């Protein structure tokens, strides 16, 4: 989502204008990083992320970049983080709410053992099928149980059967922010004690600390209050330990303790 520079090439900007242009560029190009320097973010990607990125994830990232809704994808550094986290907690039975083209889903599937499972839910199968051939080529499609449609009815069915309580090792949520609280109310029963839930976008473009009258994109302003509500609820929930990290657009890791 880089901004055009046609006008910038017509005139020589002042220092103030140049700084403002850089800030605007950061807001667009760096929308998946909260770092104040695009160069520093690029350093992280080129030094740590891209050299270790599996070829299938690279291919899916490049395919997704051409999609008009590519702002919805998980960033490469966050994909790397999720991949390692799943291995650290020895996850086997997992869930993902919000799939898009499947970049984070592929990161999870590659990290799971051969008999690992992912219950994946999204309202748009078409987006998922964009990445599915790459997932199949990577040899991990058999780990994925994709369900098209809203997640809440599926979660309600799972919660209704106590056999499902405490059976998930890892759950990743990157979906409709206005339902994050509703998801949490259900997921806390489904994740095992010692298991992990990751909520994406919990710093929401940095808007969580912006003044109410600050300029924001419409979708950022609309979901901002829901993100703030979630962050407050997670901080006060005695059933979990939490860690909020400035990776990607902010991710809060919740470990169930009781």
C-alpha atoms as a printed R data frame, in Angstrom:
    type eleno elety resid chain resno       x       y      z
1   ATOM     1    CA   UNK     A     1   0.000   0.000  0.000
2   ATOM     2    CA   UNK     A     2   2.787   2.416 -0.841
3   ATOM     3    CA   UNK     A     3   1.753   5.987 -1.404
4   ATOM     4    CA   UNK     A     4   2.385   7.588 -4.787
5   ATOM     5    CA   UNK     A     5   5.377   9.868 -5.121
6   ATOM     6    CA   UNK     A     6   4.427  11.656 -8.337
7   ATOM     7    CA   UNK     A     7   3.957  15.021 -6.676
8   ATOM     8    CA   UNK     A     8   7.112  14.582 -4.610
9   ATOM     9    CA   UNK     A     9   9.198  14.281 -7.744
10  ATOM    10    CA   UNK     A    10   7.893  17.542 -9.163
11  ATOM    11    CA   UNK     A    11   9.242  19.768 -6.411
12  ATOM    12    CA   UNK     A    12  12.110  19.706 -3.952
13  ATOM    13    CA   UNK     A    13  10.522  19.278 -0.494
14  ATOM    14    CA   UNK     A    14  11.598  21.154  2.588
15  ATOM    15    CA   UNK     A    15  12.978  19.205  5.526
16  ATOM    16    CA   UNK     A    16   9.605  19.387  7.224
17  ATOM    17    CA   UNK     A    17   7.796  18.173  4.148
18  ATOM    18    CA   UNK     A    18  10.325  15.403  3.654
19  ATOM    19    CA   UNK     A    19   9.852  14.241  7.250
20  ATOM    20    CA   UNK     A    20   6.088  14.328  6.841
21  ATOM    21    CA   UNK     A    21   6.402  12.291  3.639
22  ATOM    22    CA   UNK     A    22   8.525   9.700  5.462
23  ATOM    23    CA   UNK     A    23   5.946   9.475  8.235
24  ATOM    24    CA   UNK     A    24   3.153   8.923  5.724
25  ATOM    25    CA   UNK     A    25   5.243   6.287  3.977
26  ATOM    26    CA   UNK     A    26   5.794   4.516  7.277
27  ATOM    27    CA   UNK     A    27   2.066   4.483  7.968
28  ATOM    28    CA   UNK     A    28   1.516   2.748  4.637
29  ATOM    29    CA   UNK     A    29   4.571   0.556  4.030
30  ATOM    30    CA   UNK     A    30   5.120  -0.266  7.682
31  ATOM    31    CA   UNK     A    31   1.505  -0.989  8.506
32  ATOM    32    CA   UNK     A    32   2.496  -4.396  9.838
33  ATOM    33    CA   UNK     A    33   5.267  -3.043 12.023
34  ATOM    34    CA   UNK     A    34   5.088  -0.712 14.995
35  ATOM    35    CA   UNK     A    35   8.759   0.154 14.671
36  ATOM    36    CA   UNK     A    36   9.279   3.843 13.954
37  ATOM    37    CA   UNK     A    37  11.916   3.090 11.333
38  ATOM    38    CA   UNK     A    38  11.095   1.257  8.116
39  ATOM    39    CA   UNK     A    39  14.813   0.681  7.620
40  ATOM    40    CA   UNK     A    40  15.047  -1.088 10.988
41  ATOM    41    CA   UNK     A    41  12.033  -3.243 10.169
42  ATOM    42    CA   UNK     A    42  13.562  -4.113  6.795
43  ATOM    43    CA   UNK     A    43  16.787  -5.035  8.600
44  ATOM    44    CA   UNK     A    44  14.863  -7.499 10.786
45  ATOM    45    CA   UNK     A    45  13.185  -9.032  7.752
46  ATOM    46    CA   UNK     A    46  16.343  -9.335  5.681
47  ATOM    47    CA   UNK     A    47  18.598 -10.483  8.531
48  ATOM    48    CA   UNK     A    48  16.381 -12.783 10.569
49  ATOM    49    CA   UNK     A    49  13.150 -13.566  8.747
50  ATOM    50    CA   UNK     A    50  13.613 -13.948  4.998
51  ATOM    51    CA   UNK     A    51  16.779 -16.104  5.149
52  ATOM    52    CA   UNK     A    52  14.937 -18.660  7.337
53  ATOM    53    CA   UNK     A    53  11.492 -18.395  5.713
54  ATOM    54    CA   UNK     A    54  10.389 -21.747  4.227
55  ATOM    55    CA   UNK     A    55  10.062 -21.590  0.458
56  ATOM    56    CA   UNK     A    56   6.339 -22.367  0.629
57  ATOM    57    CA   UNK     A    57   5.718 -19.463  3.014
58  ATOM    58    CA   UNK     A    58   7.700 -17.144  0.773
59  ATOM    59    CA   UNK     A    59   5.619 -18.225 -2.218
60  ATOM    60    CA   UNK     A    60   2.360 -17.695 -0.343
61  ATOM    61    CA   UNK     A    61   3.519 -14.316  0.955
62  ATOM    62    CA   UNK     A    62   4.292 -13.186 -2.583
63  ATOM    63    CA   UNK     A    63   0.965 -14.449 -3.920
64  ATOM    64    CA   UNK     A    64  -0.897 -12.728 -1.088
65  ATOM    65    CA   UNK     A    65   0.926  -9.442 -1.730
66  ATOM    66    CA   UNK     A    66  -0.857  -9.243 -5.084
67  ATOM    67    CA   UNK     A    67  -4.307  -9.620 -3.512
68  ATOM    68    CA   UNK     A    68  -6.300  -6.402 -3.044
69  ATOM    69    CA   UNK     A    69  -6.891  -7.181  0.639
70  ATOM    70    CA   UNK     A    70  -3.240  -7.965  1.407
71  ATOM    71    CA   UNK     A    71  -3.325  -5.677  4.460
72  ATOM    72    CA   UNK     A    72  -5.139  -8.548  6.198
73  ATOM    73    CA   UNK     A    73  -2.213 -10.953  6.008
74  ATOM    74    CA   UNK     A    74   0.039 -11.919  8.889
75  ATOM    75    CA   UNK     A    75   3.434 -10.228  8.614
76  ATOM    76    CA   UNK     A    76   6.476 -12.360  7.841
77  ATOM    77    CA   UNK     A    77   8.116 -11.663 11.206
78  ATOM    78    CA   UNK     A    78   4.945 -12.625 13.042
79  ATOM    79    CA   UNK     A    79   4.678 -15.787 10.964
80  ATOM    80    CA   UNK     A    80   8.195 -16.683 12.061
81  ATOM    81    CA   UNK     A    81   7.281 -15.969 15.688
82  ATOM    82    CA   UNK     A    82   4.165 -18.181 15.549
83  ATOM    83    CA   UNK     A    83   6.136 -20.981 13.901
84  ATOM    84    CA   UNK     A    84   8.666 -20.990 16.732
85  ATOM    85    CA   UNK     A    85   6.056 -20.537 19.482
86  ATOM    86    CA   UNK     A    86   4.126 -23.600 18.346
87  ATOM    87    CA   UNK     A    87   7.296 -25.654 18.536
88  ATOM    88    CA   UNK     A    88   8.192 -24.249 21.953
89  ATOM    89    CA   UNK     A    89   4.847 -25.301 23.459
90  ATOM    90    CA   UNK     A    90   4.909 -28.661 21.635
91  ATOM    91    CA   UNK     A    91   1.479 -27.964 20.195
92  ATOM    92    CA   UNK     A    92  -0.373 -30.749 18.435
93  ATOM    93    CA   UNK     A    93  -4.074 -29.861 18.506
94  ATOM    94    CA   UNK     A    94  -4.597 -26.256 17.394
95  ATOM    95    CA   UNK     A    95  -7.173 -23.805 16.147
96  ATOM    96    CA   UNK     A    96  -7.097 -20.709 13.968
97  ATOM    97    CA   UNK     A    97  -9.904 -18.162 13.701
98  ATOM    98    CA   UNK     A    98  -9.426 -15.956 10.656
99  ATOM    99    CA   UNK     A    99  -7.434 -17.568  7.869
100 ATOM   100    CA   UNK     A   100  -7.414 -15.203  4.866
101 ATOM   101    CA   UNK     A   101  -5.006 -16.789  2.322
102 ATOM   102    CA   UNK     A   102  -3.405 -18.993  4.962
103 ATOM   103    CA   UNK     A   103   0.049 -17.534  5.661
104 ATOM   104    CA   UNK     A   104  -0.186 -17.956  9.442
105 ATOM   105    CA   UNK     A   105  -2.031 -21.234  8.876
106 ATOM   106    CA   UNK     A   106   0.890 -22.533  6.815
107 ATOM   107    CA   UNK     A   107   3.347 -21.342  9.479
108 ATOM   108    CA   UNK     A   108   1.387 -23.382 12.020
109 ATOM   109    CA   UNK     A   109   1.002 -26.462  9.828
110 ATOM   110    CA   UNK     A   110   4.725 -26.587  9.065
111 ATOM   111    CA   UNK     A   111   5.551 -26.368 12.780
112 ATOM   112    CA   UNK     A   112   3.176 -29.132 13.867
113 ATOM   113    CA   UNK     A   113   4.153 -32.807 13.987
114 ATOM   114    CA   UNK     A   114   2.938 -35.047 11.167
115 ATOM   115    CA   UNK     A   115  -0.197 -35.990 13.118
116 ATOM   116    CA   UNK     A   116  -0.908 -32.417 14.271
117 ATOM   117    CA   UNK     A   117  -4.276 -30.842 13.574
118 ATOM   118    CA   UNK     A   118  -5.628 -27.343 12.922
119 ATOM   119    CA   UNK     A   119  -9.307 -26.443 13.055
120 ATOM   120    CA   UNK     A   120  -9.329 -23.416 10.753
121 ATOM   121    CA   UNK     A   121 -12.315 -21.091 10.388
122 ATOM   122    CA   UNK     A   122 -12.983 -18.206  8.034
123 ATOM   123    CA   UNK     A   123 -16.038 -16.681  6.386
124 ATOM   124    CA   UNK     A   124 -14.338 -16.613  2.972
125 ATOM   125    CA   UNK     A   125 -13.305 -19.908  1.372
126 ATOM   126    CA   UNK     A   126 -12.237 -18.149 -1.829
127 ATOM   127    CA   UNK     A   127  -9.346 -16.420 -0.061
128 ATOM   128    CA   UNK     A   128  -8.292 -19.681  1.574
129 ATOM   129    CA   UNK     A   129  -8.324 -21.474 -1.763
130 ATOM   130    CA   UNK     A   130  -5.932 -18.877 -3.141
131 ATOM   131    CA   UNK     A   131  -3.252 -20.259 -0.844
132 ATOM   132    CA   UNK     A   132  -4.448 -23.875 -0.747
133 ATOM   133    CA   UNK     A   133  -2.394 -25.109 -3.737
134 ATOM   134    CA   UNK     A   134   0.764 -23.869 -2.000
135 ATOM   135    CA   UNK     A   135  -0.285 -25.496  1.267
136 ATOM   136    CA   UNK     A   136  -0.938 -28.750 -0.576
137 ATOM   137    CA   UNK     A   137   2.419 -28.561 -2.352
138 ATOM   138    CA   UNK     A   138   4.076 -28.100  1.052
139 ATOM   139    CA   UNK     A   139   2.558 -31.434  2.104
140 ATOM   140    CA   UNK     A   140   0.635 -30.164  5.134
141 ATOM   141    CA   UNK     A   141  -2.957 -29.831  3.867
142 ATOM   142    CA   UNK     A   142  -3.938 -33.054  5.646
143 ATOM   143    CA   UNK     A   143  -3.402 -31.306  8.992
144 ATOM   144    CA   UNK     A   144  -6.077 -28.681  8.244
145 ATOM   145    CA   UNK     A   145  -9.818 -28.974  8.868
146 ATOM   146    CA   UNK     A   146 -11.189 -25.841  7.179
147 ATOM   147    CA   UNK     A   147 -14.688 -24.651  8.064
148 ATOM   148    CA   UNK     A   148 -16.275 -21.849  6.077
149 ATOM   149    CA   UNK     A   149 -18.557 -19.522  8.012
150 ATOM   150    CA   UNK     A   150 -18.714 -17.606 11.296
151 ATOM   151    CA   UNK     A   151 -16.625 -19.101 14.086
152 ATOM   152    CA   UNK     A   152 -18.991 -18.489 17.002
153 ATOM   153    CA   UNK     A   153 -21.528 -21.238 16.111
154 ATOM   154    CA   UNK     A   154 -18.677 -23.745 15.755
155 ATOM   155    CA   UNK     A   155 -17.200 -22.676 19.084
156 ATOM   156    CA   UNK     A   156 -20.603 -22.957 20.769
157 ATOM   157    CA   UNK     A   157 -20.907 -26.539 19.512
158 ATOM   158    CA   UNK     A   158 -17.452 -27.366 20.812
159 ATOM   159    CA   UNK     A   159 -18.072 -25.798 24.209
160 ATOM   160    CA   UNK     A   160 -21.410 -27.620 24.539
161 ATOM   161    CA   UNK     A   161 -19.551 -30.937 24.598
162 ATOM   162    CA   UNK     A   162 -17.373 -31.081 27.693
163 ATOM   163    CA   UNK     A   163 -15.144 -33.635 25.986
164 ATOM   164    CA   UNK     A   164 -13.682 -30.706 24.024
165 ATOM   165    CA   UNK     A   165 -12.813 -28.676 27.111
166 ATOM   166    CA   UNK     A   166  -9.087 -28.271 27.646
167 ATOM   167    CA   UNK     A   167  -8.159 -30.125 24.454
168 ATOM   168    CA   UNK     A   168  -6.442 -27.377 22.445
169 ATOM   169    CA   UNK     A   169  -2.750 -26.671 22.859
170 ATOM   170    CA   UNK     A   170  -2.619 -23.491 20.811
171 ATOM   171    CA   UNK     A   171  -5.214 -21.099 19.357
172 ATOM   172    CA   UNK     A   172  -4.550 -18.109 17.107
173 ATOM   173    CA   UNK     A   173  -7.185 -15.413 16.573
174 ATOM   174    CA   UNK     A   174  -6.906 -12.892 13.741
175 ATOM   175    CA   UNK     A   175 -10.478 -12.144 12.779
176 ATOM   176    CA   UNK     A   176 -13.336  -9.700 13.465
177 ATOM   177    CA   UNK     A   177 -12.154  -7.532 16.342
178 ATOM   178    CA   UNK     A   178 -15.701  -6.795 17.490
179 ATOM   179    CA   UNK     A   179 -16.036 -10.466 18.428
180 ATOM   180    CA   UNK     A   180 -12.699 -10.951 20.214
181 ATOM   181    CA   UNK     A   181 -14.354 -10.775 23.632
182 ATOM   182    CA   UNK     A   182 -16.963 -13.323 22.528
183 ATOM   183    CA   UNK     A   183 -14.225 -15.599 21.240
184 ATOM   184    CA   UNK     A   184 -12.288 -15.344 24.481
185 ATOM   185    CA   UNK     A   185 -15.314 -16.331 26.566
186 ATOM   186    CA   UNK     A   186 -15.458 -19.610 24.661
187 ATOM   187    CA   UNK     A   187 -11.800 -20.284 23.933
188 ATOM   188    CA   UNK     A   188 -10.795 -20.143 27.587
189 ATOM   189    CA   UNK     A   189 -12.766 -23.371 28.095
190 ATOM   190    CA   UNK     A   190 -11.307 -25.072 25.030
191 ATOM   191    CA   UNK     A   191  -7.610 -24.352 25.570
192 ATOM   192    CA   UNK     A   192  -5.852 -26.622 28.038
193 ATOM   193    CA   UNK     A   193  -4.251 -25.412 31.256
194 ATOM   194    CA   UNK     A   194  -0.766 -24.464 30.144
195 ATOM   195    CA   UNK     A   195  -2.013 -23.927 26.601
196 ATOM   196    CA   UNK     A   196  -1.716 -20.682 24.669
197 ATOM   197    CA   UNK     A   197  -4.115 -18.312 22.916
198 ATOM   198    CA   UNK     A   198  -2.673 -15.608 20.671
199 ATOM   199    CA   UNK     A   199  -4.774 -12.545 19.850
200 ATOM   200    CA   UNK     A   200  -3.513 -10.579 16.863
201 ATOM   201    CA   UNK     A   201  -3.707  -6.801 16.245
202 ATOM   202    CA   UNK     A   202  -3.870  -5.868 19.924
203 ATOM   203    CA   UNK     A   203  -1.939  -2.640 19.346
204 ATOM   204    CA   UNK     A   204  -4.106  -1.873 16.301
205 ATOM   205    CA   UNK     A   205  -1.891   0.389 14.205
206 ATOM   206    CA   UNK     A   206  -0.764   2.112 17.398
207 ATOM   207    CA   UNK     A   207  -4.242   3.639 17.694
208 ATOM   208    CA   UNK     A   208  -4.658   2.297 21.242
209 ATOM   209    CA   UNK     A   209  -2.646   5.271 22.519
210 ATOM   210    CA   UNK     A   210  -3.863   7.841 19.994
211 ATOM   211    CA   UNK     A   211  -6.103  10.755 21.085
212 ATOM   212    CA   UNK     A   212  -9.768  10.267 20.168
213 ATOM   213    CA   UNK     A   213  -9.571  13.079 17.613
214 ATOM   214    CA   UNK     A   214  -6.399  11.760 15.944
215 ATOM   215    CA   UNK     A   215  -6.658  11.100 12.185
216 ATOM   216    CA   UNK     A   216  -7.291   7.407 11.533
217 ATOM   217    CA   UNK     A   217  -8.506   5.254  8.705
218 ATOM   218    CA   UNK     A   218 -12.201   4.461  9.110
219 ATOM   219    CA   UNK     A   219 -11.694   0.779  9.823
220 ATOM   220    CA   UNK     A   220  -9.003   1.564 12.397
221 ATOM   221    CA   UNK     A   221 -11.292   3.974 14.237
222 ATOM   222    CA   UNK     A   222 -14.256   1.579 14.070
223 ATOM   223    CA   UNK     A   223 -12.437  -1.372 15.683
224 ATOM   224    CA   UNK     A   224 -10.260   0.632 18.070
225 ATOM   225    CA   UNK     A   225 -12.701   0.537 20.997
226 ATOM   226    CA   UNK     A   226 -13.168  -3.218 20.624
227 ATOM   227    CA   UNK     A   227  -9.401  -3.736 20.788
228 ATOM   228    CA   UNK     A   228  -9.163  -1.501 23.859
229 ATOM   229    CA   UNK     A   229 -11.981  -3.478 25.502
230 ATOM   230    CA   UNK     A   230 -10.203  -6.762 24.806
231 ATOM   231    CA   UNK     A   231  -6.877  -5.529 26.155
232 ATOM   232    CA   UNK     A   232  -8.535  -4.368 29.364
233 ATOM   233    CA   UNK     A   233 -10.395  -7.669 29.762
234 ATOM   234    CA   UNK     A   234  -7.292  -9.803 29.185
235 ATOM   235    CA   UNK     A   235  -5.274  -7.779 31.684
236 ATOM   236    CA   UNK     A   236  -7.936  -8.404 34.338
237 ATOM   237    CA   UNK     A   237  -8.564 -12.109 33.608
238 ATOM   238    CA   UNK     A   238  -7.160 -14.199 36.514
239 ATOM   239    CA   UNK     A   239  -7.344 -17.401 34.447
240 ATOM   240    CA   UNK     A   240  -4.442 -16.392 32.224
241 ATOM   241    CA   UNK     A   241  -0.932 -15.002 32.190
242 ATOM   242    CA   UNK     A   242  -0.397 -12.488 29.400
243 ATOM   243    CA   UNK     A   243   2.402 -10.941 27.405
244 ATOM   244    CA   UNK     A   244   1.730  -8.203 24.851
245 ATOM   245    CA   UNK     A   245   4.401  -8.024 22.170
246 ATOM   246    CA   UNK     A   246   5.001  -5.335 19.497
247 ATOM   247    CA   UNK     A   247   5.396  -7.946 16.764
248 ATOM   248    CA   UNK     A   248   3.502  -7.204 13.577
249 ATOM   249    CA   UNK     A   249   0.503  -5.120 14.609
250 ATOM   250    CA   UNK     A   250   0.762  -6.289 18.201
251 ATOM   251    CA   UNK     A   251   0.046  -9.778 19.499
252 ATOM   252    CA   UNK     A   252  -1.038 -10.732 23.012
253 ATOM   253    CA   UNK     A   253  -0.007 -14.180 24.172
254 ATOM   254    CA   UNK     A   254  -2.281 -15.668 26.836
255 ATOM   255    CA   UNK     A   255  -1.286 -18.758 28.792
256 ATOM   256    CA   UNK     A   256  -4.098 -20.441 30.665
257 ATOM   257    CA   UNK     A   257  -3.142 -21.093 34.270
258 ATOM   258    CA   UNK     A   258  -6.427 -22.353 35.727
